[in-house]
């Protein structure tokens, strides 16, 4: 990532315009891989949903470089069974530079502290970058259905009392 500093932080509702700007810089393929829908423009309700977090059952993080949002990751707890569906997007220029991995590791840490043991997700079969990212979790399981993979990623145990 050169000398440019990237950091992750909790997303806030005030990140809406920065998230929209990230989508504008992203290719239609990147948008399609994230939403499984060819949005010509990501709708406002989706941006709001992506920033709505209670920091327990729903969490949202952003990756920021020079005050620009370049990535977003979130989870939503599905039930009280220790599982949460996760999703991630990184704008094209920042893909394959560690941004997705950084977001996913931070998301895993926050989820683990809230009793989540497994991330799940639907990944399009041609989304090789996300399938590769999911493999960083030992024991990841991939089941195919209708041209997509249903991915189950067991989270690693979070060390207790990290302050």
Coordinates of N, CA and C in Angstrom, one line a residue:
X1 N 0.8 -1.2 0.0 CA 0.0 0.0 0.0 C 0.9 1.3 0.0
X2 N 2.1 1.1 -0.4 CA 3.0 2.3 -0.5 C 3.1 3.0 0.9
X3 N 3.2 4.3 0.9 CA 3.3 5.0 2.2 C 1.9 5.5 2.7
X4 N 0.9 5.2 1.9 CA -0.4 5.7 2.2 C -0.9 4.8 3.4
X5 N -1.5 5.5 4.4 CA -2.0 4.8 5.5 C -3.5 4.5 5.3
X6 N -3.8 3.2 5.6 CA -5.2 2.8 5.5 C -5.5 2.3 7.0
X7 N -6.7 2.7 7.4 CA -7.1 2.3 8.7 C -8.6 1.9 8.7
X8 N -8.9 1.0 9.6 CA -10.3 0.6 9.7 C -10.9 1.2 11.0
X9 N -12.2 1.5 10.9 CA -13.0 2.0 12.0 C -14.4 1.7 11.9
X10 N -15.1 1.9 13.0 CA -16.6 1.6 13.0 C -17.2 2.7 12.0
X11 N -18.1 2.2 11.2 CA -18.9 3.1 10.3 C -19.9 3.8 11.1
X12 N -20.2 5.0 10.6 CA -21.2 5.9 11.3 C -22.2 6.3 10.2
X13 N -23.4 6.8 10.6 CA -24.4 7.3 9.6 C -23.8 8.4 8.8
X14 N -22.8 9.2 9.3 CA -22.3 10.3 8.6 C -21.3 9.9 7.5
X15 N -21.1 8.6 7.3 CA -20.3 8.0 6.2 C -21.0 7.8 4.9
X16 N -22.3 8.2 4.9 CA -23.1 7.9 3.7 C -22.6 8.5 2.4
X17 N -22.2 9.8 2.4 CA -21.7 10.4 1.2 C -20.3 9.7 0.8
X18 N -19.5 9.4 1.8 CA -18.2 8.8 1.5 C -18.4 7.4 0.9
X19 N -19.4 6.7 1.4 CA -19.7 5.4 0.9 C -20.3 5.5 -0.6
X20 N -21.1 6.5 -0.8 CA -21.6 6.7 -2.2 C -20.5 7.0 -3.1
X21 N -19.5 7.8 -2.7 CA -18.4 8.2 -3.5 C -17.6 6.9 -3.8
X22 N -17.4 6.0 -2.8 CA -16.7 4.7 -3.1 C -17.4 3.9 -4.2
X23 N -18.7 3.9 -4.1 CA -19.5 3.1 -5.1 C -19.3 3.7 -6.5
X24 N -19.3 5.1 -6.5 CA -19.1 5.8 -7.8 C -17.7 5.4 -8.4
X25 N -16.7 5.2 -7.6 CA -15.4 4.8 -8.0 C -15.2 3.3 -8.3
X26 N -16.2 2.6 -8.0 CA -16.2 1.1 -8.2 C -16.8 0.7 -9.5
X27 N -16.2 -0.4 -10.1 CA -16.8 -0.9 -11.3 C -18.1 -1.6 -11.1
X28 N -18.8 -1.7 -12.2 CA -20.1 -2.4 -12.2 C -19.9 -3.8 -11.7
X29 N -18.8 -4.4 -12.1 CA -18.5 -5.8 -11.7 C -18.3 -5.9 -10.1
X30 N -17.6 -5.0 -9.6 CA -17.4 -4.9 -8.1 C -18.8 -4.8 -7.4
X31 N -19.6 -3.9 -7.9 CA -20.9 -3.7 -7.3 C -21.8 -4.9 -7.4
X32 N -21.7 -5.6 -8.6 CA -22.5 -6.8 -8.8 C -22.0 -7.9 -7.9
X33 N -20.7 -8.1 -7.7 CA -20.2 -9.1 -6.8 C -20.6 -8.9 -5.4
X34 N -20.8 -7.7 -5.0 CA -21.2 -7.4 -3.6 C -22.7 -7.6 -3.4
X35 N -23.5 -7.0 -4.3 CA -24.9 -7.0 -4.1 C -25.7 -8.1 -4.9
X36 N -25.0 -8.8 -5.8 CA -25.6 -9.8 -6.7 C -26.7 -9.2 -7.5
X37 N -26.7 -7.9 -7.7 CA -27.7 -7.2 -8.5 C -26.9 -6.1 -9.2
X38 N -27.2 -5.9 -10.5 CA -26.5 -4.8 -11.3 C -27.0 -3.4 -11.0
X39 N -26.8 -2.9 -9.8 CA -27.3 -1.6 -9.5 C -26.5 -0.6 -10.4
X40 N -27.2 0.2 -11.2 CA -26.5 1.3 -11.9 C -26.0 2.3 -10.9
X41 N -26.8 2.5 -9.8 CA -26.4 3.3 -8.7 C -26.9 2.7 -7.4
X42 N -26.1 2.5 -6.4 CA -26.6 1.8 -5.2 C -27.6 2.7 -4.5
X43 N -28.8 2.2 -4.3 CA -29.9 3.0 -3.7 C -29.6 3.5 -2.3
X44 N -30.2 4.6 -2.0 CA -30.1 5.2 -0.7 C -30.4 4.3 0.4
X45 N -31.5 3.6 0.3 CA -31.9 2.7 1.3 C -30.9 1.6 1.6
X46 N -30.1 1.2 0.6 CA -29.1 0.2 0.8 C -27.9 0.8 1.6
X47 N -27.5 2.1 1.2 CA -26.5 2.8 1.9 C -26.9 2.9 3.4
X48 N -28.1 3.3 3.7 CA -28.6 3.4 5.0 C -28.5 2.1 5.8
X49 N -28.9 1.0 5.1 CA -28.8 -0.3 5.7 C -27.4 -0.7 6.0
X50 N -26.5 -0.3 5.2 CA -25.1 -0.7 5.3 C -24.4 0.1 6.5
X51 N -25.0 1.2 6.9 CA -24.5 2.0 8.0 C -25.2 1.9 9.3
X52 N -26.3 1.1 9.3 CA -27.2 0.9 10.4 C -26.5 -0.2 11.3
X53 N -26.0 0.1 12.4 CA -25.4 -0.9 13.3 C -25.7 -0.6 14.7
X54 N -26.0 -1.7 15.5 CA -26.2 -1.6 16.9 C -25.0 -2.0 17.7
X55 N -23.9 -2.5 17.0 CA -22.6 -2.9 17.5 C -22.7 -4.1 18.4
X56 N -23.8 -4.9 18.2 CA -23.9 -6.2 18.8 C -24.4 -7.2 17.8
X57 N -25.7 -7.0 17.4 CA -26.3 -7.9 16.4 C -25.9 -7.5 15.0
X58 N -25.6 -6.2 14.8 CA -25.2 -5.7 13.5 C -24.0 -4.8 13.7
X59 N -23.0 -5.0 12.9 CA -21.8 -4.2 12.9 C -21.4 -3.8 11.5
X60 N -20.9 -2.6 11.4 CA -20.4 -2.1 10.1 C -19.1 -1.4 10.3
X61 N -18.1 -1.7 9.4 CA -16.8 -1.1 9.5 C -16.5 -0.5 8.1
X62 N -15.6 0.5 8.1 CA -15.1 1.1 6.9 C -13.6 1.1 6.9
X63 N -13.0 1.0 5.7 CA -11.6 1.2 5.6 C -11.4 2.6 5.0
X64 N -10.5 3.4 5.5 CA -10.3 4.8 5.1 C -8.9 5.0 4.7
X65 N -8.7 5.7 3.6 CA -7.4 6.2 3.1 C -7.6 7.6 2.8
X66 N -6.8 8.5 3.4 CA -6.8 9.9 3.1 C -8.3 10.5 3.2
X67 N -9.0 10.1 4.2 CA -10.4 10.5 4.4 C -11.4 10.0 3.4
X68 N -11.0 9.1 2.5 CA -11.9 8.5 1.6 C -12.2 7.1 2.1
X69 N -13.5 6.7 2.1 CA -13.9 5.3 2.3 C -13.5 4.5 1.1
X70 N -12.7 3.4 1.3 CA -12.3 2.6 0.2 C -12.8 1.1 0.4
X71 N -13.4 0.8 1.5 CA -13.9 -0.5 1.7 C -15.0 -0.5 2.8
X72 N -15.8 -1.5 2.8 CA -16.9 -1.6 3.8 C -17.1 -3.1 4.1
X73 N -17.3 -3.4 5.4 CA -17.6 -4.8 5.8 C -18.7 -4.7 6.9
X74 N -19.5 -5.7 6.9 CA -20.6 -5.7 7.9 C -21.0 -7.1 8.2
X75 N -21.6 -7.3 9.4 CA -22.3 -8.6 9.7 C -23.6 -8.2 10.3
X76 N -24.5 -9.2 10.2 CA -25.8 -9.2 10.8 C -26.1 -10.6 11.4
X77 N -26.3 -10.6 12.7 CA -26.6 -11.8 13.4 C -27.9 -12.4 12.9
X78 N -27.9 -13.6 12.5 CA -29.1 -14.2 12.0 C -30.1 -14.7 13.0
X79 N -29.6 -15.3 14.1 CA -30.4 -15.8 15.2 C -29.5 -15.9 16.4
X80 N -30.0 -16.5 17.5 CA -29.2 -16.7 18.6 C -28.4 -18.0 18.5
X81 N -27.9 -18.4 17.3 CA -27.2 -19.6 17.2 C -25.7 -19.4 16.9
X82 N -25.2 -18.2 17.2 CA -23.8 -17.9 17.0 C -23.4 -17.7 15.6
X83 N -24.3 -17.5 14.7 CA -24.0 -17.2 13.3 C -24.4 -15.8 12.9
X84 N -23.6 -15.2 12.0 CA -23.9 -13.9 11.4 C -23.6 -13.9 9.9
X85 N -24.4 -13.3 9.1 CA -24.1 -13.2 7.7 C -23.2 -12.0 7.5
X86 N -22.1 -12.1 6.8 CA -21.2 -11.0 6.6 C -21.2 -10.7 5.1
X87 N -20.8 -9.4 4.8 CA -20.6 -9.0 3.4 C -19.5 -7.9 3.5
X88 N -18.8 -7.9 2.3 CA -17.6 -7.0 2.2 C -17.5 -6.4 0.8
X89 N -17.0 -5.2 0.7 CA -16.8 -4.6 -0.6 C -15.5 -3.7 -0.5
X90 N -14.7 -3.8 -1.5 CA -13.5 -2.9 -1.6 C -13.5 -2.4 -3.0
X91 N -13.3 -1.1 -3.1 CA -13.3 -0.4 -4.4 C -12.1 -1.0 -5.2
X92 N -12.3 -1.0 -6.5 CA -11.3 -1.7 -7.4 C -9.9 -1.3 -7.2
X93 N -9.5 -0.1 -7.1 CA -8.1 0.3 -7.0 C -7.5 -0.3 -5.7
X94 N -8.2 -0.5 -4.7 CA -7.7 -1.0 -3.4 C -7.8 -2.5 -3.2
X95 N -8.4 -3.2 -4.2 CA -8.5 -4.7 -4.1 C -7.1 -5.3 -4.2
X96 N -6.9 -6.5 -3.6 CA -5.7 -7.2 -3.5 C -4.5 -6.4 -2.9
X97 N -4.8 -5.5 -2.0 CA -3.8 -4.7 -1.3 C -3.9 -4.9 0.2
X98 N -4.7 -5.9 0.7 CA -4.8 -6.1 2.1 C -6.0 -5.4 2.8
X99 N -6.8 -4.6 2.0 CA -7.9 -3.9 2.6 C -9.0 -4.8 3.1
X100 N -9.4 -5.8 2.2 CA -10.4 -6.7 2.6 C -10.0 -7.6 3.7
X101 N -8.8 -8.0 3.7 CA -8.3 -8.9 4.8 C -8.3 -8.1 6.2
X102 N -7.9 -6.9 6.1 CA -7.9 -6.0 7.3 C -9.3 -5.8 7.8
X103 N -10.2 -5.5 6.9 CA -11.6 -5.3 7.3 C -12.2 -6.6 8.0
X104 N -11.9 -7.7 7.3 CA -12.5 -9.0 7.8 C -11.9 -9.4 9.1
X105 N -10.6 -9.2 9.3 CA -10.0 -9.5 10.6 C -10.6 -8.7 11.7
X106 N -10.8 -7.4 11.5 CA -11.4 -6.5 12.5 C -12.9 -6.9 12.7
X107 N -13.6 -7.2 11.7 CA -15.0 -7.7 11.8 C -15.0 -8.9 12.6
X108 N -14.1 -9.9 12.4 CA -14.0 -11.1 13.1 C -13.8 -10.8 14.6
X109 N -12.9 -9.9 14.9 CA -12.6 -9.6 16.3 C -13.8 -9.1 17.0
X110 N -14.5 -8.1 16.4 CA -15.7 -7.5 17.0 C -16.8 -8.5 17.1
X111 N -17.0 -9.4 16.1 CA -18.0 -10.4 16.2 C -17.8 -11.4 17.3
X112 N -16.5 -11.9 17.4 CA -16.1 -12.8 18.4 C -16.4 -12.4 19.8
X113 N -16.2 -11.1 20.1 CA -16.5 -10.5 21.4 C -17.9 -10.4 21.7
X114 N -18.8 -10.6 20.7 CA -20.2 -10.6 20.9 C -20.9 -12.0 20.7
X115 N -20.1 -13.0 20.8 CA -20.6 -14.4 20.9 C -20.9 -15.0 19.5
X116 N -20.4 -14.3 18.5 CA -20.6 -14.9 17.1 C -19.4 -15.8 16.9
X117 N -19.8 -17.1 16.4 CA -18.8 -18.1 16.2 C -18.5 -18.4 14.7
X118 N -19.5 -18.0 13.9 CA -19.4 -18.4 12.4 C -20.0 -17.2 11.6
X119 N -19.2 -16.9 10.5 CA -19.7 -16.0 9.5 C -20.3 -16.9 8.4
X120 N -21.4 -16.4 7.8 CA -21.9 -17.1 6.6 C -22.0 -16.0 5.5
X121 N -22.1 -16.5 4.3 CA -22.3 -15.5 3.2 C -22.6 -16.2 1.9
X122 N -23.2 -15.5 1.0 CA -23.4 -16.0 -0.4 C -22.4 -15.3 -1.3
X123 N -21.6 -16.1 -2.0 CA -20.6 -15.6 -2.8 C -20.8 -16.1 -4.3
X124 N -20.8 -15.2 -5.2 CA -21.0 -15.6 -6.6 C -19.8 -16.5 -7.0
X125 N -20.0 -17.5 -7.8 CA -19.0 -18.5 -8.2 C -17.8 -17.8 -8.8
X126 N -17.9 -16.7 -9.5 CA -16.8 -16.1 -10.2 C -16.1 -15.1 -9.3
X127 N -16.6 -14.9 -8.1 CA -15.9 -13.9 -7.2 C -14.7 -14.6 -6.5
X128 N -13.7 -14.9 -7.2 CA -12.5 -15.6 -6.7 C -11.8 -14.8 -5.6
X129 N -11.8 -13.5 -5.6 CA -11.1 -12.8 -4.5 C -11.8 -13.0 -3.1
X130 N -13.2 -13.0 -3.1 CA -13.9 -13.3 -1.9 C -13.7 -14.7 -1.5
X131 N -13.8 -15.6 -2.4 CA -13.6 -17.0 -2.1 C -12.2 -17.3 -1.4
X132 N -11.2 -16.6 -2.0 CA -9.9 -16.7 -1.4 C -9.8 -16.1 0.0
X133 N -10.5 -14.9 0.2 CA -10.5 -14.3 1.5 C -11.1 -15.2 2.5
X134 N -12.2 -15.8 2.1 CA -12.9 -16.7 3.1 C -12.0 -17.9 3.5
X135 N -11.1 -18.3 2.7 CA -10.2 -19.4 3.0 C -9.2 -19.1 4.1
X136 N -9.1 -17.8 4.5 CA -8.2 -17.5 5.6 C -8.7 -18.1 7.0
X137 N -10.0 -18.5 7.0 CA -10.6 -19.1 8.2 C -10.4 -20.6 8.1
X138 N -9.6 -21.2 9.0 CA -9.5 -22.7 8.9 C -10.9 -23.3 9.1
X139 N -11.2 -24.3 8.3 CA -12.4 -25.1 8.4 C -13.6 -24.4 7.6
X140 N -13.2 -23.5 6.7 CA -14.3 -22.8 5.9 C -14.9 -23.9 5.0
X141 N -16.2 -23.9 4.9 CA -17.0 -24.8 4.1 C -17.7 -24.1 3.0
X142 N -17.6 -24.7 1.8 CA -18.3 -24.1 0.6 C -19.3 -25.1 0.1
X143 N -20.5 -24.7 -0.1 CA -21.6 -25.5 -0.7 C -22.2 -24.7 -1.9
X144 N -22.3 -25.3 -3.0 CA -22.8 -24.5 -4.2 C -24.3 -24.7 -4.4
X145 N -24.9 -23.7 -4.8 CA -26.3 -23.7 -5.1 C -26.7 -22.6 -6.1
X146 N -27.3 -22.9 -7.2 CA -27.7 -21.9 -8.2 C -26.6 -20.9 -8.6
X147 N -25.4 -21.5 -8.8 CA -24.3 -20.7 -9.3 C -23.6 -19.8 -8.3
X148 N -23.9 -20.0 -7.0 CA -23.3 -19.3 -5.9 C -22.8 -20.3 -4.9
X149 N -21.8 -19.8 -4.1 CA -21.4 -20.6 -3.0 C -22.0 -20.1 -1.7
X150 N -22.5 -21.0 -0.9 CA -22.9 -20.6 0.5 C -21.7 -21.0 1.3
X151 N -21.1 -19.9 1.9 CA -19.8 -20.1 2.6 C -20.1 -20.0 4.1
X152 N -19.5 -20.9 4.8 CA -19.5 -20.9 6.3 C -18.1 -20.8 6.8
X153 N -17.8 -19.7 7.5 CA -16.4 -19.5 8.0 C -16.4 -19.5 9.5
X154 N -15.9 -20.6 10.1 CA -15.8 -20.6 11.6 C -14.7 -19.6 12.0
X155 N -15.1 -18.7 13.0 CA -14.2 -17.7 13.5 C -13.2 -18.3 14.4
X156 N -12.1 -17.7 14.5 CA -11.1 -18.2 15.4 C -11.4 -17.6 16.8
X157 N -11.0 -18.2 17.8 CA -11.3 -17.7 19.2 C -10.6 -16.4 19.4
X158 N -11.4 -15.4 20.0 CA -10.8 -14.1 20.3 C -10.2 -14.3 21.7
X159 N -8.9 -13.8 21.8 CA -8.3 -13.9 23.2 C -9.1 -13.1 24.2
X160 N -9.2 -13.5 25.4 CA -10.0 -12.9 26.4 C -9.4 -11.6 26.9
X161 N -10.2 -10.6 27.2 CA -9.8 -9.4 27.9 C -8.7 -8.6 27.2
X162 N -8.9 -8.4 25.9 CA -7.9 -7.5 25.2 C -8.3 -6.1 25.4
X163 N -7.5 -5.3 26.0 CA -7.9 -3.9 26.2 C -7.0 -2.9 25.5

